[in-house]
PDB file of C-alpha atoms in Angstrom:
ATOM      1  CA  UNK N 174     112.034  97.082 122.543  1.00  0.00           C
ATOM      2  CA  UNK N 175     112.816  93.318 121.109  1.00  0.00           C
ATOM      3  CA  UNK N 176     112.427  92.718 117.571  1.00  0.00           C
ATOM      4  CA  UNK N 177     109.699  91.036 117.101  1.00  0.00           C
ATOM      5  CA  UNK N 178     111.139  89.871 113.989  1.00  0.00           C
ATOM      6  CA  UNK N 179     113.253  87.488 115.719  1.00  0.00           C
ATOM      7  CA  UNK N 180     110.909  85.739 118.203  1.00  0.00           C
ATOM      8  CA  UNK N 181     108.894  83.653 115.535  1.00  0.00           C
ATOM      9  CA  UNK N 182     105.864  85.694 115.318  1.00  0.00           C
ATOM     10  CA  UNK N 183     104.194  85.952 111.956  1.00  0.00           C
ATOM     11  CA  UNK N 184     103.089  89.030 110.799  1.00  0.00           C
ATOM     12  CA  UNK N 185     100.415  89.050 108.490  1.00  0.00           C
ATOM     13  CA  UNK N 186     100.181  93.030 107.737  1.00  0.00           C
ATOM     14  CA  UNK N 187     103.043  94.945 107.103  1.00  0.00           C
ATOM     15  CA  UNK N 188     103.866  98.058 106.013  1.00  0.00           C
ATOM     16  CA  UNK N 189     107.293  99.545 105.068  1.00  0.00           C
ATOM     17  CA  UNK N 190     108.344 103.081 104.269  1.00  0.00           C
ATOM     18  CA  UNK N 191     104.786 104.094 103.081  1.00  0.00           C
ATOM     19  CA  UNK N 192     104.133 107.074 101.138  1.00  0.00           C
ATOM     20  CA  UNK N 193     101.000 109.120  99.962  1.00  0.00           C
ATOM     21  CA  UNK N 194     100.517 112.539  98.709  1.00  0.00           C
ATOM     22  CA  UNK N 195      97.410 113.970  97.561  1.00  0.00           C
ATOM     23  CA  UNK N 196      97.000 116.723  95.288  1.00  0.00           C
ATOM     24  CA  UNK N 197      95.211 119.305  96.657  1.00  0.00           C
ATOM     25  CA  UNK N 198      94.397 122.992  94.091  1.00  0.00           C
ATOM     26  CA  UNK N 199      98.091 123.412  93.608  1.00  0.00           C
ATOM     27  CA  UNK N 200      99.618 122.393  96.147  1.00  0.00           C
ATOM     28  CA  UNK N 201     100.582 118.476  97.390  1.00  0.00           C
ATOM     29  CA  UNK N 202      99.423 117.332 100.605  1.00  0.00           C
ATOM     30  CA  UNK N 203     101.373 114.260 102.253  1.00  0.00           C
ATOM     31  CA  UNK N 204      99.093 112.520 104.296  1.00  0.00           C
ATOM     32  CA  UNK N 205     102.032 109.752 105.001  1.00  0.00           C
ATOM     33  CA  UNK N 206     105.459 109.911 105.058  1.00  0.00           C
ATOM     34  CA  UNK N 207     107.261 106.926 105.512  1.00  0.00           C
ATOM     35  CA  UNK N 208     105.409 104.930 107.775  1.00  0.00           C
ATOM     36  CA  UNK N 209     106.187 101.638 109.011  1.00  0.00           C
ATOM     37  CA  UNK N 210     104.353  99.385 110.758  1.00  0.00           C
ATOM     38  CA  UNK N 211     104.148  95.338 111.615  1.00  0.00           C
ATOM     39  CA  UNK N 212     100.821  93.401 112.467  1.00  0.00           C
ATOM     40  CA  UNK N 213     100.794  90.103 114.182  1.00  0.00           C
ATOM     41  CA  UNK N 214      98.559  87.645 113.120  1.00  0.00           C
ATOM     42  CA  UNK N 215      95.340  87.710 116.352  1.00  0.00           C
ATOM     43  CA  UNK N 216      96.612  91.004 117.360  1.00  0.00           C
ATOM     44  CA  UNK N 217      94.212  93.865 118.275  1.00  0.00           C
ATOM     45  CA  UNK N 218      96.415  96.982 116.541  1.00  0.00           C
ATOM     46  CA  UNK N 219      94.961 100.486 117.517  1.00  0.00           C
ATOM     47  CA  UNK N 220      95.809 103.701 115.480  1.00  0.00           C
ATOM     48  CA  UNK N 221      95.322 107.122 117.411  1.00  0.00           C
ATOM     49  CA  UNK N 222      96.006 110.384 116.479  1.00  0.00           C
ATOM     50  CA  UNK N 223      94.060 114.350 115.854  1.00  0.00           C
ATOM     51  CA  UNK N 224      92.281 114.403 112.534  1.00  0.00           C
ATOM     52  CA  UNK N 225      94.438 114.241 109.244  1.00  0.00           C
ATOM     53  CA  UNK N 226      97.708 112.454 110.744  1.00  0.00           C
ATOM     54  CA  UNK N 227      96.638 109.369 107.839  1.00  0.00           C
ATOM     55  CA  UNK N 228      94.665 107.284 110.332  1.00  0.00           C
ATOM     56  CA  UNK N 229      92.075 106.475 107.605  1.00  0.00           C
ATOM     57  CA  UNK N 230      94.471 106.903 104.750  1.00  0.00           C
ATOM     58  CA  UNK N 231      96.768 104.235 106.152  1.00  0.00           C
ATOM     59  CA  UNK N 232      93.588 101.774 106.434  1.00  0.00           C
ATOM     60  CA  UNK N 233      92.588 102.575 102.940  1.00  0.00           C
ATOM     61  CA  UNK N 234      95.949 101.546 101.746  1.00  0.00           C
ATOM     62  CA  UNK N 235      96.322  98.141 103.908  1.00  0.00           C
ATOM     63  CA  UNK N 236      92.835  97.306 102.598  1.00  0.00           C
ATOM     64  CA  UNK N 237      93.898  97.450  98.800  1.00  0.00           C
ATOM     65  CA  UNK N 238      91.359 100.591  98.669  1.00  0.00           C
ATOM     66  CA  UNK N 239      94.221 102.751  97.053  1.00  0.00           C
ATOM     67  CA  UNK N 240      97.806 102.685  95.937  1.00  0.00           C
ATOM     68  CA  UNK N 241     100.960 104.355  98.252  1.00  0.00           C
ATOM     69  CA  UNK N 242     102.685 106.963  96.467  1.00  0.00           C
ATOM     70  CA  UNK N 243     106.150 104.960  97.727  1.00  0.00           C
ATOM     71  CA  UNK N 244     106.679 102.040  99.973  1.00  0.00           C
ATOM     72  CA  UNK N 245     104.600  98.996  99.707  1.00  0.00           C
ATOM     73  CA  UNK N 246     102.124  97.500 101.784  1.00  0.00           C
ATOM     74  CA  UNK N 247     102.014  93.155 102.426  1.00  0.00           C
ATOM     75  CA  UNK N 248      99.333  91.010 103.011  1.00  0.00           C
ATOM     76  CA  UNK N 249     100.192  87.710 104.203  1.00  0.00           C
ATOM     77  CA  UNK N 250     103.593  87.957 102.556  1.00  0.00           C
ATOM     78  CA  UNK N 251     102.357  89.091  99.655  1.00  0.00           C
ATOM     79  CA  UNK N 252     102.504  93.453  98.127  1.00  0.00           C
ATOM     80  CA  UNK N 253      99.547  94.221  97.271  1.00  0.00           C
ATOM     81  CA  UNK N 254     101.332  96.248  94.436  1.00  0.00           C
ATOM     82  CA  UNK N 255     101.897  93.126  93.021  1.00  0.00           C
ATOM     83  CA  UNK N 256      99.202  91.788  92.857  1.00  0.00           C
ATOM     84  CA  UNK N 257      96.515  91.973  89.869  1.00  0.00           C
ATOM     85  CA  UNK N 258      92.936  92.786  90.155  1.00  0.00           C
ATOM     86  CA  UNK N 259      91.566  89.187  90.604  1.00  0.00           C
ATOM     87  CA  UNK N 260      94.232  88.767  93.601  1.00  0.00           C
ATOM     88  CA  UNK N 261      93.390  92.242  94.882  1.00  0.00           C
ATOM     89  CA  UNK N 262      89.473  91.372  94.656  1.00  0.00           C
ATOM     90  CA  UNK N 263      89.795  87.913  96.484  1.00  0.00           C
ATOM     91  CA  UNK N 264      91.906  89.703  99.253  1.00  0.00           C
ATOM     92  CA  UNK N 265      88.913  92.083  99.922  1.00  0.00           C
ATOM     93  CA  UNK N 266      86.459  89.583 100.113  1.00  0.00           C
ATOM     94  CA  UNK N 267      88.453  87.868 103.732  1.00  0.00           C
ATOM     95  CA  UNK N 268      88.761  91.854 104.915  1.00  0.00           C
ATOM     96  CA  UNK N 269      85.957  92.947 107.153  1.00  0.00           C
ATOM     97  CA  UNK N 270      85.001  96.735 106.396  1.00  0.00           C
ATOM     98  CA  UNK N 271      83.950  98.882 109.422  1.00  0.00           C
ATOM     99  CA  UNK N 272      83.597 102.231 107.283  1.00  0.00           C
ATOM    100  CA  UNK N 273      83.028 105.715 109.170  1.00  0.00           C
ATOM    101  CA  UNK N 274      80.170 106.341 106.686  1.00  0.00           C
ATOM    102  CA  UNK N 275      78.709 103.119 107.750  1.00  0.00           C
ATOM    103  CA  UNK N 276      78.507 102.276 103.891  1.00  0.00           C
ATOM    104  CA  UNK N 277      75.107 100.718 104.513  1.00  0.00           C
ATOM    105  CA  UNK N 278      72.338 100.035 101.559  1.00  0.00           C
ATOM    106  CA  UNK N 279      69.279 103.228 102.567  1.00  0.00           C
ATOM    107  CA  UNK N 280      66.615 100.851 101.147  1.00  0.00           C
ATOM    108  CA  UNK N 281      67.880  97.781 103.063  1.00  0.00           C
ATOM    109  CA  UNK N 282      66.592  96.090 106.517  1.00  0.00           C
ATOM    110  CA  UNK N 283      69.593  95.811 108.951  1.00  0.00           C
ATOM    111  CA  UNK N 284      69.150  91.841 108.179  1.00  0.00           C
ATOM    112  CA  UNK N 285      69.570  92.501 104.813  1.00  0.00           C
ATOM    113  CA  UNK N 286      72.658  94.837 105.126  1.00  0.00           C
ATOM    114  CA  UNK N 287      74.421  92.127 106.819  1.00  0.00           C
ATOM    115  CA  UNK N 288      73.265  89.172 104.276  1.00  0.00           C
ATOM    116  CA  UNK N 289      74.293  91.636 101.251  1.00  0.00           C
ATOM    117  CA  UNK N 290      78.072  91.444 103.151  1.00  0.00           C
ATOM    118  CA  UNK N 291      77.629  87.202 102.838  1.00  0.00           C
ATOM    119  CA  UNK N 292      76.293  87.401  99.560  1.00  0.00           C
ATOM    120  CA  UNK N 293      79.301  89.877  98.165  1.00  0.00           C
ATOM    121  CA  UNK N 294      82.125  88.153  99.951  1.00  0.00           C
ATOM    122  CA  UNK N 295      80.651  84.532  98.363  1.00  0.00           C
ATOM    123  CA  UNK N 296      82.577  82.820 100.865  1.00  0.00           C
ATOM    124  CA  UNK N 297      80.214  81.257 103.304  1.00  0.00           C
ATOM    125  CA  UNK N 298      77.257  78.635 102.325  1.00  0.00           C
ATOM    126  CA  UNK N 299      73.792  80.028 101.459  1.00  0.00           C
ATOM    127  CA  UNK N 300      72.112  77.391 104.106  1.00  0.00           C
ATOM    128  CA  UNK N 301      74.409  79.184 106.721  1.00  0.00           C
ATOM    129  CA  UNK N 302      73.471  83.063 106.117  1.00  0.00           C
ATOM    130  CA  UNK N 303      70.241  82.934 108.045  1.00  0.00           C
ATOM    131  CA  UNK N 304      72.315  81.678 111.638  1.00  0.00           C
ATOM    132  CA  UNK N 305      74.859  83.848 110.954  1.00  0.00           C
ATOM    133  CA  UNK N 306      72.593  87.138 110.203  1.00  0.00           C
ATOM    134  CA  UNK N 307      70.917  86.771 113.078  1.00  0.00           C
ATOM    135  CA  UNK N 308      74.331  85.741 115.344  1.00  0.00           C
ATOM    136  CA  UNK N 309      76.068  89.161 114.079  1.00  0.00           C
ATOM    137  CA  UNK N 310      72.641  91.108 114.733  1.00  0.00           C
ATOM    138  CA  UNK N 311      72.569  89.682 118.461  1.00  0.00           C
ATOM    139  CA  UNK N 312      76.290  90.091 118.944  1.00  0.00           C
ATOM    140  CA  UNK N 313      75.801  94.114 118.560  1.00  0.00           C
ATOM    141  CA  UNK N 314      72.308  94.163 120.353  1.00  0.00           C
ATOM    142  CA  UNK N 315      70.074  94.748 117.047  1.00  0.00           C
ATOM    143  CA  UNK N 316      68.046  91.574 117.510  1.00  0.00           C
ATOM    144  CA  UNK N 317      64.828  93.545 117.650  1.00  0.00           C
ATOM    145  CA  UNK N 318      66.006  95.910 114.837  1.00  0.00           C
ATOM    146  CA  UNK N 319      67.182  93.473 112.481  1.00  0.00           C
ATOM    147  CA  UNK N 320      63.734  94.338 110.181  1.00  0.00           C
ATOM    148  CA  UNK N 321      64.772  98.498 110.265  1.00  0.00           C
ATOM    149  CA  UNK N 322      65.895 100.070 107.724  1.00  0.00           C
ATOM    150  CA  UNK N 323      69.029 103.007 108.065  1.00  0.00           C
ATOM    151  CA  UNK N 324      66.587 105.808 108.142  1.00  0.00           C
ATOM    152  CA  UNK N 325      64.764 104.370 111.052  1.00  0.00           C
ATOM    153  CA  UNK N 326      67.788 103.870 113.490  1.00  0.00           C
ATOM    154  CA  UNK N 327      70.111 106.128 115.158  1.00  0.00           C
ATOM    155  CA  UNK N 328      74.123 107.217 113.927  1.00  0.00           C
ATOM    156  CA  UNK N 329      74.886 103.815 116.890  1.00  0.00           C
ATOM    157  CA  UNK N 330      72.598 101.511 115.660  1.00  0.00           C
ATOM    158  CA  UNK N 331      73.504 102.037 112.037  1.00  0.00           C
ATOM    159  CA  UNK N 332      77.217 101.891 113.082  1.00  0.00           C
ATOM    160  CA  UNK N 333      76.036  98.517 114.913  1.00  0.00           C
ATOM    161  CA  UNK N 334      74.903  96.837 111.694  1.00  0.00           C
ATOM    162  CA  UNK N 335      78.085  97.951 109.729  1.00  0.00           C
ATOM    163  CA  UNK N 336      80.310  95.921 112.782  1.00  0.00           C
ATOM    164  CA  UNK N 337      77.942  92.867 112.279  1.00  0.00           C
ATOM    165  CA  UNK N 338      78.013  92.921 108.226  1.00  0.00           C
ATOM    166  CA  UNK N 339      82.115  92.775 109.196  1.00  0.00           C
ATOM    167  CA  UNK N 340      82.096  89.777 111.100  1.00  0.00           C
ATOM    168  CA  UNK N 341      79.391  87.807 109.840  1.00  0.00           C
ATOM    169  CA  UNK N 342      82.079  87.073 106.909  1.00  0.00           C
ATOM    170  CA  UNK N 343      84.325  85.667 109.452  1.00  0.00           C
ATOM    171  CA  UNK N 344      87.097  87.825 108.208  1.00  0.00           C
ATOM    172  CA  UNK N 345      90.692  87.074 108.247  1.00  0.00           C
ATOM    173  CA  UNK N 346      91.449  90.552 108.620  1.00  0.00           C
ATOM    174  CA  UNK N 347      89.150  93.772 110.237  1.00  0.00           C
ATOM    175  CA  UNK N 348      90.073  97.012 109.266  1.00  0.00           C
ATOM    176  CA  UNK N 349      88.095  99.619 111.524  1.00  0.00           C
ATOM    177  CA  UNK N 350      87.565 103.217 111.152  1.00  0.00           C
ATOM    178  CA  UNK N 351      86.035 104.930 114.334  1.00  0.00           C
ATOM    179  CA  UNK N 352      83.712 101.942 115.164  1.00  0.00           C
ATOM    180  CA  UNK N 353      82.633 103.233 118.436  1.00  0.00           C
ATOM    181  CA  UNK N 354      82.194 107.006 117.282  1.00  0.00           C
ATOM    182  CA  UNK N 355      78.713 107.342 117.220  1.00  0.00           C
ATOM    183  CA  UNK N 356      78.588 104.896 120.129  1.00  0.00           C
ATOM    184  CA  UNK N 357      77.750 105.659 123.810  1.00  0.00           C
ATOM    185  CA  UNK N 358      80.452 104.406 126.223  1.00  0.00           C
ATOM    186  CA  UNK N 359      78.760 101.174 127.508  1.00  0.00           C
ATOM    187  CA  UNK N 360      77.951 100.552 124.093  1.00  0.00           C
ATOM    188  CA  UNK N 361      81.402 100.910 122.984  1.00  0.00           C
ATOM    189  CA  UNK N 362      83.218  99.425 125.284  1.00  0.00           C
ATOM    190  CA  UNK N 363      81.065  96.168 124.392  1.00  0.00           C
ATOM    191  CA  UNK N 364      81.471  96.530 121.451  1.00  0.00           C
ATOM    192  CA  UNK N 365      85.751  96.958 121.471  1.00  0.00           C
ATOM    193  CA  UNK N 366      85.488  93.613 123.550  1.00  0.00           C
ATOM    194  CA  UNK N 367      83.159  91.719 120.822  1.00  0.00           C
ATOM    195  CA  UNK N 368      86.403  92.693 118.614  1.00  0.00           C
ATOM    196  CA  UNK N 369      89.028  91.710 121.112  1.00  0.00           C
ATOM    197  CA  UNK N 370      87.122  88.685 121.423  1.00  0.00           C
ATOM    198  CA  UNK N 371      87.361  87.660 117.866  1.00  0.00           C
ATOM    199  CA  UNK N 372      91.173  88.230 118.143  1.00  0.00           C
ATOM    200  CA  UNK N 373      91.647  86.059 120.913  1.00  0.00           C
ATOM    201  CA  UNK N 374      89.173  83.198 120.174  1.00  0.00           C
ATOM    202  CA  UNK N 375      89.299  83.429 116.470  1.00  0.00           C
ATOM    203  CA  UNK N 376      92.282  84.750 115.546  1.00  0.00           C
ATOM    204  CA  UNK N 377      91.091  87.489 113.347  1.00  0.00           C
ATOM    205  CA  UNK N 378      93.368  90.566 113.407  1.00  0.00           C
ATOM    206  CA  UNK N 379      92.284  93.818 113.775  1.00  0.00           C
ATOM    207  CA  UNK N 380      93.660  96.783 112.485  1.00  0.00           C
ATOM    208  CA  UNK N 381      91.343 100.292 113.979  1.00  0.00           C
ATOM    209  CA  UNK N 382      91.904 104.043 113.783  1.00  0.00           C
ATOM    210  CA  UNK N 383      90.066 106.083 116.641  1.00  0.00           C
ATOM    211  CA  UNK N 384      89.780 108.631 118.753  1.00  0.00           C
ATOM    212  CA  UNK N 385      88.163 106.845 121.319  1.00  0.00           C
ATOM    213  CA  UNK N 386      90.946 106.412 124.528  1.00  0.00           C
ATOM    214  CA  UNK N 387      89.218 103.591 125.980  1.00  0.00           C
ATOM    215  CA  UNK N 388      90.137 101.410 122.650  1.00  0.00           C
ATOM    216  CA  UNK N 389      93.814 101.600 124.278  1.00  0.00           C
ATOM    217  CA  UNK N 390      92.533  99.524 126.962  1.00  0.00           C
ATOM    218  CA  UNK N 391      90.936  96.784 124.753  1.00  0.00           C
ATOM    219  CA  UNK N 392      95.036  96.750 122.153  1.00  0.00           C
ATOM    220  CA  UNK N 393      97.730  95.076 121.930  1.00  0.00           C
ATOM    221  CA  UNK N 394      99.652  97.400 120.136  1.00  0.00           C
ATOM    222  CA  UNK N 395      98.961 101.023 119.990  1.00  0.00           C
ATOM    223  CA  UNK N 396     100.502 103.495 117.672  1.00  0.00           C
ATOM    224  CA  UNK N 397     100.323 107.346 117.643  1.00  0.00           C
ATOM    225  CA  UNK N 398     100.203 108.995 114.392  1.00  0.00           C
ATOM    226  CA  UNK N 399     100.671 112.815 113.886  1.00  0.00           C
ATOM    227  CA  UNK N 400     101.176 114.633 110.444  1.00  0.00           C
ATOM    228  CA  UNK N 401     101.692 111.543 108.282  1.00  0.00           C
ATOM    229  CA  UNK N 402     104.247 110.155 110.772  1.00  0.00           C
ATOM    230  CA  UNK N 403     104.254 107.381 113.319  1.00  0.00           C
ATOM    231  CA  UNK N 404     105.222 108.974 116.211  1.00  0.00           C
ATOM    232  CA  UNK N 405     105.465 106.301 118.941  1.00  0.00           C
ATOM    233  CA  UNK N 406     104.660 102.521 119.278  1.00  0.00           C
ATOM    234  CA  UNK N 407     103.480 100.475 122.608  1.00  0.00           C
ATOM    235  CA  UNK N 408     102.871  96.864 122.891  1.00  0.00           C
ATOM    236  CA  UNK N 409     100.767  95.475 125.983  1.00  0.00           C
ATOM    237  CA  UNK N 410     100.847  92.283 127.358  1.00  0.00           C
ATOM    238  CA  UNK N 411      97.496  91.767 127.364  1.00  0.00           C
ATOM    239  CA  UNK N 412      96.067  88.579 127.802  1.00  0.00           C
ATOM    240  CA  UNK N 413      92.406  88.994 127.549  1.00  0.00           C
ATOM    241  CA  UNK N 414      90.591  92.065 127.186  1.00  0.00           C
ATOM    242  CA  UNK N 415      89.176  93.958 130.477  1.00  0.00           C
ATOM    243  CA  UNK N 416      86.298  93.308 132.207  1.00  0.00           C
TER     244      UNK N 416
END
């Protein structure tokens, strides 16, 4: 495989020689050890892997969300152990969270979910958080459950509204964790080319852990993790997304 290195891309994630253990009664449990891994800027970056090989762990760490117990991990050139809390703050606010929790307010209309995501990253003009709302709620297929609240939607539509509180901040970064699990397959395969879509039209680059095999279809790049390790890499030469 060419280094990529040397053909003038720019990378604008990457992580070298990442560590992190995790104490565990009284034992230590390494979730990673040693990873490496590059992320073109616009690229569409898939993680697979069973449960516990650091899929989620590795996302928590790229997103400033916790420390690596060795290695670093850079953002735009930049290690984010290096950087101090104001720095780490204002890179949060230009990453789009796609939690597996959903991470969604219990007492808050979908429309409001997604607003609270403009309000907190203070990035985007108050006259423009009405169009966009409503833009993000339509691009998932909530338009007619924009005034529901959690507790009155299903595990999909819930995971719906966390997608369009992500990109309603126009984030230059999205870091995904299972975004189509509680999805059906139509569903999810609309949604994986929403996010292809923004990497290809907009240039956002996203970063997603899964399970789901038809995200392989939608990547760029695809890397298998088992036990804390990367255990192989494949680049596509994609285009566009499928049909």
């Amino acid at each position: 495989m060419r280094d990529r290195a040397t053909s003038g891309v720019e990378y604008i994630i990457e992580v070298a020689g990442v560590e992190r253990t995790f104490a565990a009664a009284e034992r230590k449990v390494k979730a990673l050890r040693g990873v490496d891994l590059r992320v073109p800027r616009g690229a569409f970056v898939v993680l697979m892997g069973p449960s516990g090989s650091g899929k989620t762990t590795l996302l928590n760490l790229v997103g400033g969300l916790d420390q690596p117990t060795g290695g670093y991990v850079a953002v735009n050139g930049r290690r984010l152990d290096e950087m101090g809390g104001h720095e780490l703050a204002e890179l949060r606010r230009r990453i789009g969270f796609i939690f597996q929790s959903f991470a969604l307010m219990p007492t808050a209309t979908a429309y409001e979910n997604v607003e609270l995501g403009l309000r907190l990253s203070g990035r985007t003009p108050r006259r423009e958080w009405d169009v966009r709302v409503r833009r993000c709620l339509a691009a998932v297929g909530l338009t007619n459950w924009m005034h529901h609240r959690p507790y009155e939607m299903s595990g999909g539509q819930q995971q719906r509204v966390a997608i369009a509180r992500a990109i309603a901040i126009r984030p230059e970064i999205i870091l995904a964790d299972e975004p189509t699990g509680d999805l059906d397959s139509k569903t999810g395969r609309q949604v994986l080319g929403l996010l292809r879509s923004l990497c290809d039209r907009e240039g956002v680059t996203l970063l997603m852990a899964t399970h789901d095999p038809a995200a392989a279809e939608f990547a760029t790049e695809l890397y298998r993790l088992r036990d804390g390790l990367v255990e192989s890499h494949e680049q596509f030469a994609r285009a566009h997304a499928p049909v």
